[in-house]
Each structure stands twice: as structure tokens, then as C-alpha cells.
């Protein structure tokens, strides 16, 4: 009996669940659940103690370094105006006594002043400032008043202008050269001489600003059905500069025919008031520009009052920027060539000769060597046309020697003074070497017949042609080497290119003496000092010469 009771007791214990043996405070879990036991009754967080009381007494309390802008923000265009600000006087510099001005009388005999520094008169300075011909990096702020060196190229430009005024021809050329060689200053000198001689002067100060998409533009339909693009605000700005610079001359000229404008205009209005009309209203700027150029390019009528048309001088700085694609987009959202901008197209036609100047004049473009974009087609034609220009100069020298042959009885009678006195920077070294070889052979010739054969040497430099396997910008090629379709039978002549080299030692001495008289060069100008600075400046590069003589301190 007892044994059976014991067995029943054991059996009863075995049927009790295991969880029942746990204490009553334990967490009950279902056998089918996988959740954590802590999810039912999470543990309580520990109580956070009270913050410690602050120490009594004085303590250093530093405020946050908050910077508040008390000054007003710069107005629109204020930073650009400050960046382009030109200072033309330095009151700390000494007054150069005996400094003559570049005047109308001195332009006609400028060769007498070659190698000297001439000042600019107040009227010329006002006109040049209106045309934005001065640049901030040209060193005008170092001296008492604006003055410029008369170099060999300046004399050549003055003689060219005198010839143009007499013959009413058109001189077209491009100035090239390395950085600091004086291209922009030579262009400024040409503008000054044109202004003094009573020419109409138009200047595009920076072609870069015309093409970098900083100006508003809009499409217009042209007569041939194509689409061109105008820049109303930029055109109004150019008209404003043009009216200020040519104020006295335009005030004596009037319209010869009624222009086609959306507003009525007085029939006998002066060209000054007409230009100011387009300068004050951007909507009228482009029609006024077209009508104004039609008037200036009309044949002169000296017998009628106000219809006399003087020669025109047109110049542009930064030629590379209008010889490539601009930053603007066309109406089809394609990159737009700079020649599609009608302002740039007007200048390009003048430079290539497509637009004639019936009253004579000069078209002068200057390339840029600082911050210069890559324009392979233009670079090729600049080098090619420069060699073509040098060939012409070489041929002219040989022709003048050959003209003496009919009068000679003996080769020793040939006058070689021109070859002996040839300036060292007048031609590239290759052409100078050819002339030296020719001079030695001429002196060794035994009879006039042999001398005549020697002087038949022409075109020493072979002109290269464009690689046909490379893409070419046909618009730039047409500008720099126009087709002969306008003059049947004539030889294809490209736009002349003049490369500026360094100053001669005589010219370098002249400008260094001006530095010393202004108090900016504190050394005695001797032959040794001139030779030293001339060599260190890359054989007379005027920009480097100024840096080494005036700006640098040893």
C-alpha cells in the first residue's frame, strides 16, 4: 500500500510543469514566444543626481564671437568699377621739367622725337579716358602725369596716318607680340594721333567683355534671312563713349538722310545728339548704331555744311576673343560663334576689308598675350601673315637697291647705307641674316650683271599652308586671309600683322632717363645700367623694363 502511494506521489510531481517550481516573481514566458523577457517589464532607469551648485564668487563669462556686418554691401557694379579704376597721376612723383606734349604739330615731325618721352595733353587724356584706352596695369599711377615713349613703331604709325590723310587709303593691321611688349600702349598712341589730326575715333576697349555672356542679347533677322544677335546695353555703352570722345567733331556734323527709327528724329540733327539718343535708350541703341555708321561711311561732301566726313580710326583690343566661339547660346541652344554678334561682325568686316572706308582711315586690332584663349586658326594666320609682311619689307629693301643698277658702271658704286644702318629689331633675325649675306655677296660681285642677278632674290621665307587634316575655323580664315573674289586677278593678301619686339638701347635709355627725372629710378643712368636692364628685360621688353627699373627695389 505504501509503495503504491509513493508511486502515485512521484507520478503527481512529474506531471507538475517545471515553471511552477520557479519563484512567483520570475517572468512568465510562453513556450511559443521568441521575444525578449526584458520587453515585458523593462528595467527602470537610474535616478539622475541633482546638478552641482555653482561656485559662489566672481567667474569669467565670455560671450560668443558673433560678427555683425555693419558696412553696407557693395552696390551692383561697384567691385567691377574698383577693379577697372585707372589712376593717371602720382602727386609724390617729381615734375619732369621740359617735358613736351604730343600735339598736332609734333605728329607731323615725330621722327625728330624718336626715343624721347612726350606727355599727353588734357584734351587727349579726356578723350582717351572716355574711350577706356587706359588700363589699370599700365603704370600710369607711377608718374606725375600721363606720358608715353615715342618708339620706332610710333613714328611709322604717324607716317602712315599722314599718307592715309593725303591719299584717302585704308590701313589695316594686327598688332602681335609677347606680353608686355607695348601693344595696347601703341594702340593708345595711334588713337591719340588720330584724335589730334581731327579723325573720328572708335575703340572697342575689351573684346572679352563682348563675348563672355555678361551682356544681354537678342536675335534679329537680317536681310539675307540669317539670324544675328545684338547687345542693346553694350551698344548703348559704346555709343556713350563714342559721343564723349568725339564731342567737338560730331557737333559740327549732321545727318545726310532720314534714318529708319521707331521714333521720329529731327531731319538736321547733329551726329552728337543722334549718338546720345542711342546712348540714353538701349532699345534705340542698335538702330542708332546702324544709322550712325551709315552716315560715317558715306562719301564726304565738303561743299555742303555738316556733310564733311573725316577719316575714321577704329581699334579693338583682345582680338582672340572675337575669333572663336563665344559664351552665348543661339536660339537653338547651340554654342554661338563670336561673328554672329553683330558688333563683332561689323569690326571683322572692317578688318578684312569687306567694308570699305571711302574717306580713308585705319583699322587696328591688338592681340592679347595675358589671359589669352587658345585660337589655333588665328595663331596660324598671325604667324603666316607676319612672315608675309616681313617678305614685303625684305623685297622693298632689295627693290630700292635694284633701282640703282641702271646708273651704275661699277658694283662698288652701289650705295649700301640702308643695309649698314638697319636697326637690329626692324626685322626677325632670319631676314637680317639674309640681308647680311646679301650685303657680303654684293660687295664681292665683280660686274654689274652679277650684281643684277643677286638683287633678284625675293621672298626668302616660305609661307606655310594649313594642315588639311586639322579642322579650321573658316570665318577666322576668311578674315585673316580674304578671298580674291572682290578683286579678280589680284593676289590673295592676308591682313598685315606687325609683331612688336623689344626697345632698342637708345629707346631704353630715353625711357629710363624719364624714370630718373620723375624720381622713380634712384640710380644714375649710365651705359652700363642701360645695358644691364635691357638684357634683363628680354632685350628691351618695355613691360619688363618698367618692372626691373621702377617697380622692383634692390
Coordinates of C-alpha atoms in Angstrom, one line a residue, residues 226-541:
X226 CA 20.0 84.6 -91.4
X227 CA 19.9 85.4 -87.7
X228 CA 22.2 87.8 -86.0
X229 CA 22.4 88.8 -82.3
X230 CA 22.6 92.3 -80.9
X231 CA 23.6 93.6 -77.5
X232 CA 21.5 96.6 -76.7
X233 CA 23.1 97.7 -73.4
X234 CA 26.7 97.1 -74.6
X235 CA 25.9 99.1 -77.8
X236 CA 24.5 102.0 -75.7
X237 CA 27.7 102.0 -73.7
X238 CA 29.8 102.1 -76.8
X239 CA 27.7 105.0 -78.2
X240 CA 28.1 106.9 -74.9
X241 CA 31.9 106.5 -75.1
X242 CA 32.0 107.4 -78.7
X243 CA 29.9 110.6 -78.2
X244 CA 32.1 111.8 -75.2
X245 CA 35.4 111.2 -77.0
X246 CA 34.4 112.9 -80.3
X247 CA 32.2 115.6 -78.8
X248 CA 33.7 118.6 -80.7
X249 CA 33.9 116.9 -84.1
X250 CA 30.4 115.3 -84.1
X251 CA 28.8 118.5 -83.0
X252 CA 29.8 120.0 -86.4
X253 CA 28.4 117.1 -88.5
X254 CA 24.7 116.3 -89.2
X255 CA 22.6 113.6 -90.8
X256 CA 22.5 113.5 -94.6
X257 CA 19.4 111.3 -94.8
X258 CA 16.5 110.4 -92.6
X259 CA 17.2 107.3 -90.6
X260 CA 14.7 104.4 -90.1
X261 CA 14.0 104.6 -86.3
X262 CA 10.9 103.6 -84.3
X263 CA 10.7 107.2 -83.0
X264 CA 10.7 110.5 -85.0
X265 CA 14.1 112.3 -85.3
X266 CA 14.8 115.8 -86.4
X267 CA 16.0 115.9 -90.0
X268 CA 19.1 118.1 -89.5
X269 CA 20.1 116.7 -86.1
X270 CA 23.8 116.7 -85.3
X271 CA 25.6 113.4 -85.1
X272 CA 26.5 114.2 -81.5
X273 CA 22.8 114.4 -80.4
X274 CA 22.0 111.4 -82.6
X275 CA 24.6 109.3 -80.8
X276 CA 23.5 110.5 -77.4
X277 CA 19.9 109.4 -78.3
X278 CA 21.1 105.8 -78.7
X279 CA 23.3 106.1 -75.6
X280 CA 20.4 107.0 -73.3
X281 CA 17.9 104.4 -74.6
X282 CA 19.1 100.8 -75.0
X283 CA 16.0 100.0 -77.2
X284 CA 17.2 102.5 -79.8
X285 CA 20.9 101.8 -79.4
X286 CA 21.2 99.3 -82.3
X287 CA 19.1 101.2 -84.9
X288 CA 21.1 104.3 -84.0
X289 CA 24.4 102.4 -84.3
X290 CA 23.4 101.2 -87.8
X291 CA 22.3 104.7 -89.0
X292 CA 25.4 106.4 -87.5
X293 CA 27.8 104.0 -89.2
X294 CA 26.0 104.5 -92.5
X295 CA 26.5 108.2 -92.1
X296 CA 30.2 108.0 -91.2
X297 CA 30.9 105.6 -94.1
X298 CA 29.1 107.8 -96.6
X299 CA 31.2 109.8 -99.1
X300 CA 32.3 113.2 -97.9
X301 CA 30.6 116.3 -99.3
X302 CA 32.8 119.2 -98.2
X303 CA 30.7 121.7 -100.2
X304 CA 27.7 121.1 -98.0
X305 CA 27.5 122.3 -94.5
X306 CA 27.7 119.5 -91.9
X307 CA 28.2 116.7 -94.5
X308 CA 32.0 116.7 -94.4
X309 CA 33.2 113.2 -93.4
X310 CA 36.7 113.0 -91.9
X311 CA 38.8 109.8 -91.9
X312 CA 37.9 107.1 -89.3
X313 CA 40.1 105.3 -86.9
X314 CA 38.7 102.0 -85.5
X315 CA 40.5 99.8 -83.0
X316 CA 39.9 96.8 -80.9
X317 CA 41.9 95.2 -78.0
X318 CA 41.8 91.5 -77.4
X319 CA 41.3 90.2 -80.9
X320 CA 41.4 86.5 -79.8
X321 CA 38.0 86.7 -78.1
X322 CA 36.1 87.5 -81.3
X323 CA 37.9 84.9 -83.3
X324 CA 36.3 81.9 -81.5
X325 CA 33.1 80.6 -80.1
X326 CA 31.5 83.0 -77.6
X327 CA 29.9 82.0 -74.3
X328 CA 26.5 82.8 -75.6
X329 CA 24.0 80.2 -76.9
X330 CA 22.0 80.5 -80.0
X331 CA 18.2 80.3 -80.2
X332 CA 18.7 76.5 -80.8
X333 CA 20.8 76.3 -77.6
X334 CA 24.0 75.7 -79.6
X335 CA 27.3 77.5 -79.0
X336 CA 27.4 80.7 -80.9
X337 CA 30.4 82.0 -82.9
X338 CA 31.5 85.4 -82.0
X339 CA 31.0 86.6 -85.6
X340 CA 27.2 86.0 -85.0
X341 CA 27.3 89.0 -82.7
X342 CA 26.7 91.9 -85.0
X343 CA 29.0 94.3 -83.2
X344 CA 31.9 91.9 -83.6
X345 CA 30.9 91.2 -87.2
X346 CA 31.0 95.0 -88.0
X347 CA 34.6 95.2 -86.8
X348 CA 35.6 92.0 -88.5
X349 CA 34.3 93.3 -91.9
X350 CA 36.4 96.4 -91.4
X351 CA 39.5 94.4 -90.6
X352 CA 39.1 92.1 -93.5
X353 CA 38.3 94.9 -96.0
X354 CA 34.8 93.7 -96.7
X355 CA 33.5 97.1 -95.5
X356 CA 35.4 99.9 -97.2
X357 CA 36.1 103.4 -95.8
X358 CA 35.5 105.8 -98.7
X359 CA 37.1 108.7 -96.8
X360 CA 40.2 106.8 -95.7
X361 CA 41.1 105.7 -92.3
X362 CA 42.8 103.0 -90.2
X363 CA 41.6 99.7 -88.7
X364 CA 43.9 98.5 -85.9
X365 CA 43.5 95.3 -83.8
X366 CA 45.7 94.2 -81.0
X367 CA 46.1 90.7 -79.7
X368 CA 46.4 89.8 -76.1
X369 CA 49.2 87.9 -74.5
X370 CA 47.9 87.8 -70.9
X371 CA 45.0 85.5 -70.1
X372 CA 44.9 84.5 -73.7
X373 CA 42.4 81.9 -75.0
X374 CA 43.6 79.2 -77.4
X375 CA 42.6 80.0 -81.0
X376 CA 44.7 77.7 -83.3
X377 CA 43.4 79.2 -86.6
X378 CA 44.2 82.7 -85.6
X379 CA 47.6 81.7 -84.3
X380 CA 48.5 80.1 -87.6
X381 CA 47.4 83.1 -89.6
X382 CA 49.2 85.6 -87.3
X383 CA 52.5 83.8 -87.9
X384 CA 51.8 83.3 -91.6
X385 CA 50.8 86.9 -92.3
X386 CA 53.7 88.2 -90.2
X387 CA 56.1 86.3 -92.5
X388 CA 54.3 87.7 -95.5
X389 CA 54.7 91.2 -94.1
X390 CA 58.4 90.6 -93.5
X391 CA 58.8 89.3 -97.0
X392 CA 57.3 92.6 -98.3
X393 CA 59.7 94.6 -96.2
X394 CA 62.6 92.5 -97.4
X395 CA 61.5 92.9 -101.1
X396 CA 61.1 96.6 -100.6
X397 CA 64.7 96.9 -99.4
X398 CA 66.1 94.8 -102.3
X399 CA 63.9 96.8 -104.8
X400 CA 65.5 100.1 -103.6
X401 CA 68.9 98.6 -104.2
X402 CA 68.0 97.3 -107.6
X403 CA 66.8 100.8 -108.7
X404 CA 70.4 101.9 -108.6
X405 CA 71.6 99.4 -111.1
X406 CA 70.8 101.3 -114.3
X407 CA 73.0 104.2 -113.1
X408 CA 76.0 102.0 -112.1
X409 CA 79.2 101.4 -114.0
X410 CA 80.9 99.6 -111.3
X411 CA 79.4 97.3 -108.5
X412 CA 81.5 99.2 -105.9
X413 CA 79.3 102.3 -106.6
X414 CA 76.2 100.7 -105.1
X415 CA 75.0 102.6 -102.0
X416 CA 74.6 100.2 -99.1
X417 CA 73.9 102.8 -96.4
X418 CA 70.4 101.5 -95.8
X419 CA 71.7 98.0 -95.1
X420 CA 74.5 99.3 -92.9
X421 CA 72.1 101.5 -90.8
X422 CA 69.3 98.8 -90.5
X423 CA 68.0 98.8 -86.9
X424 CA 68.6 95.4 -85.1
X425 CA 64.9 94.9 -84.3
X426 CA 63.5 96.1 -87.6
X427 CA 63.0 92.5 -88.9
X428 CA 63.3 89.0 -87.4
X429 CA 66.7 87.5 -87.1
X430 CA 66.3 85.2 -90.1
X431 CA 65.6 88.2 -92.5
X432 CA 68.5 90.2 -91.0
X433 CA 70.9 87.3 -91.6
X434 CA 69.7 87.0 -95.2
X435 CA 70.4 90.7 -95.7
X436 CA 73.8 90.4 -94.2
X437 CA 74.6 87.6 -96.6
X438 CA 73.3 89.6 -99.5
X439 CA 75.4 92.6 -98.5
X440 CA 78.6 90.5 -98.4
X441 CA 77.8 88.9 -101.8
X442 CA 77.1 92.3 -103.3
X443 CA 80.4 93.6 -102.1
X444 CA 82.2 90.6 -103.6
X445 CA 80.4 90.9 -107.0
X446 CA 82.7 91.5 -109.9
X447 CA 80.4 93.1 -112.5
X448 CA 77.0 94.7 -112.8
X449 CA 75.5 91.7 -114.4
X450 CA 76.3 89.5 -111.4
X451 CA 75.0 92.3 -109.1
X452 CA 71.7 92.3 -111.1
X453 CA 71.3 88.6 -110.6
X454 CA 72.0 88.8 -106.9
X455 CA 69.3 91.5 -106.4
X456 CA 66.6 89.3 -108.0
X457 CA 66.3 87.4 -104.7
X458 CA 62.7 87.8 -103.4
X459 CA 60.5 86.2 -100.7
X460 CA 63.1 84.5 -98.6
X461 CA 60.6 83.0 -96.2
X462 CA 58.3 80.3 -97.5
X463 CA 54.7 80.7 -96.4
X464 CA 53.1 77.6 -94.8
X465 CA 49.7 76.3 -95.6
X466 CA 47.1 75.0 -93.2
X467 CA 47.2 71.2 -92.4
X468 CA 44.2 69.8 -94.3
X469 CA 43.7 67.0 -91.8
X470 CA 43.0 69.5 -89.0
X471 CA 39.7 71.4 -88.5
X472 CA 39.9 75.0 -89.5
X473 CA 37.6 77.9 -88.5
X474 CA 36.5 79.2 -91.9
X475 CA 35.3 82.5 -90.6
X476 CA 38.6 83.4 -89.0
X477 CA 40.5 82.2 -92.1
X478 CA 38.3 84.4 -94.3
X479 CA 39.0 87.4 -92.0
X480 CA 42.8 87.0 -91.9
X481 CA 43.2 85.8 -95.5
X482 CA 40.3 87.2 -97.5
X483 CA 39.4 85.5 -100.8
X484 CA 40.2 87.3 -104.0
X485 CA 36.6 87.3 -105.2
X486 CA 36.3 91.1 -104.5
X487 CA 39.3 91.8 -106.8
X488 CA 39.5 89.4 -109.7
X489 CA 43.1 88.7 -110.8
X490 CA 44.7 90.2 -107.7
X491 CA 46.9 88.2 -105.4
X492 CA 45.5 86.9 -102.2
X493 CA 47.0 89.2 -99.5
X494 CA 46.2 88.5 -95.8
X495 CA 45.6 91.1 -93.1
X496 CA 49.0 92.5 -92.3
X497 CA 50.5 91.5 -88.9
X498 CA 53.1 93.6 -87.1
X499 CA 54.9 91.9 -84.2
X500 CA 56.3 94.2 -81.6
X501 CA 59.8 93.4 -80.4
X502 CA 61.8 95.0 -77.6
X503 CA 63.0 98.5 -77.5
X504 CA 66.4 99.5 -78.9
X505 CA 69.1 100.6 -76.4
X506 CA 68.6 104.2 -77.4
X507 CA 64.8 104.0 -76.7
X508 CA 65.5 102.1 -73.4
X509 CA 67.9 104.9 -72.3
X510 CA 65.3 107.5 -73.2
X511 CA 62.6 106.0 -71.0
X512 CA 65.0 105.2 -68.2
X513 CA 66.1 108.9 -68.1
X514 CA 62.4 109.8 -67.8
X515 CA 62.1 107.3 -64.9
X516 CA 65.1 109.0 -63.2
X517 CA 63.8 112.6 -63.8
X518 CA 60.4 111.5 -62.2
X519 CA 62.2 110.3 -59.1
X520 CA 61.1 106.7 -59.6
X521 CA 64.6 105.4 -60.6
X522 CA 67.2 106.2 -57.9
X523 CA 70.3 105.4 -59.9
X524 CA 72.4 107.3 -62.4
X525 CA 71.5 106.3 -65.9
X526 CA 74.7 105.1 -67.4
X527 CA 75.5 102.9 -70.4
X528 CA 76.3 100.0 -68.1
X529 CA 72.9 100.3 -66.3
X530 CA 71.0 100.6 -69.6
X531 CA 72.8 97.5 -71.0
X532 CA 72.1 95.6 -67.8
X533 CA 68.4 96.4 -67.6
X534 CA 68.0 96.0 -71.3
X535 CA 69.4 92.5 -71.1
X536 CA 67.4 91.5 -68.0
X537 CA 64.2 92.7 -69.6
X538 CA 64.5 90.3 -72.5
X539 CA 66.2 92.7 -74.9
X540 CA 64.1 95.7 -74.2
X541 CA 60.6 94.4 -73.5

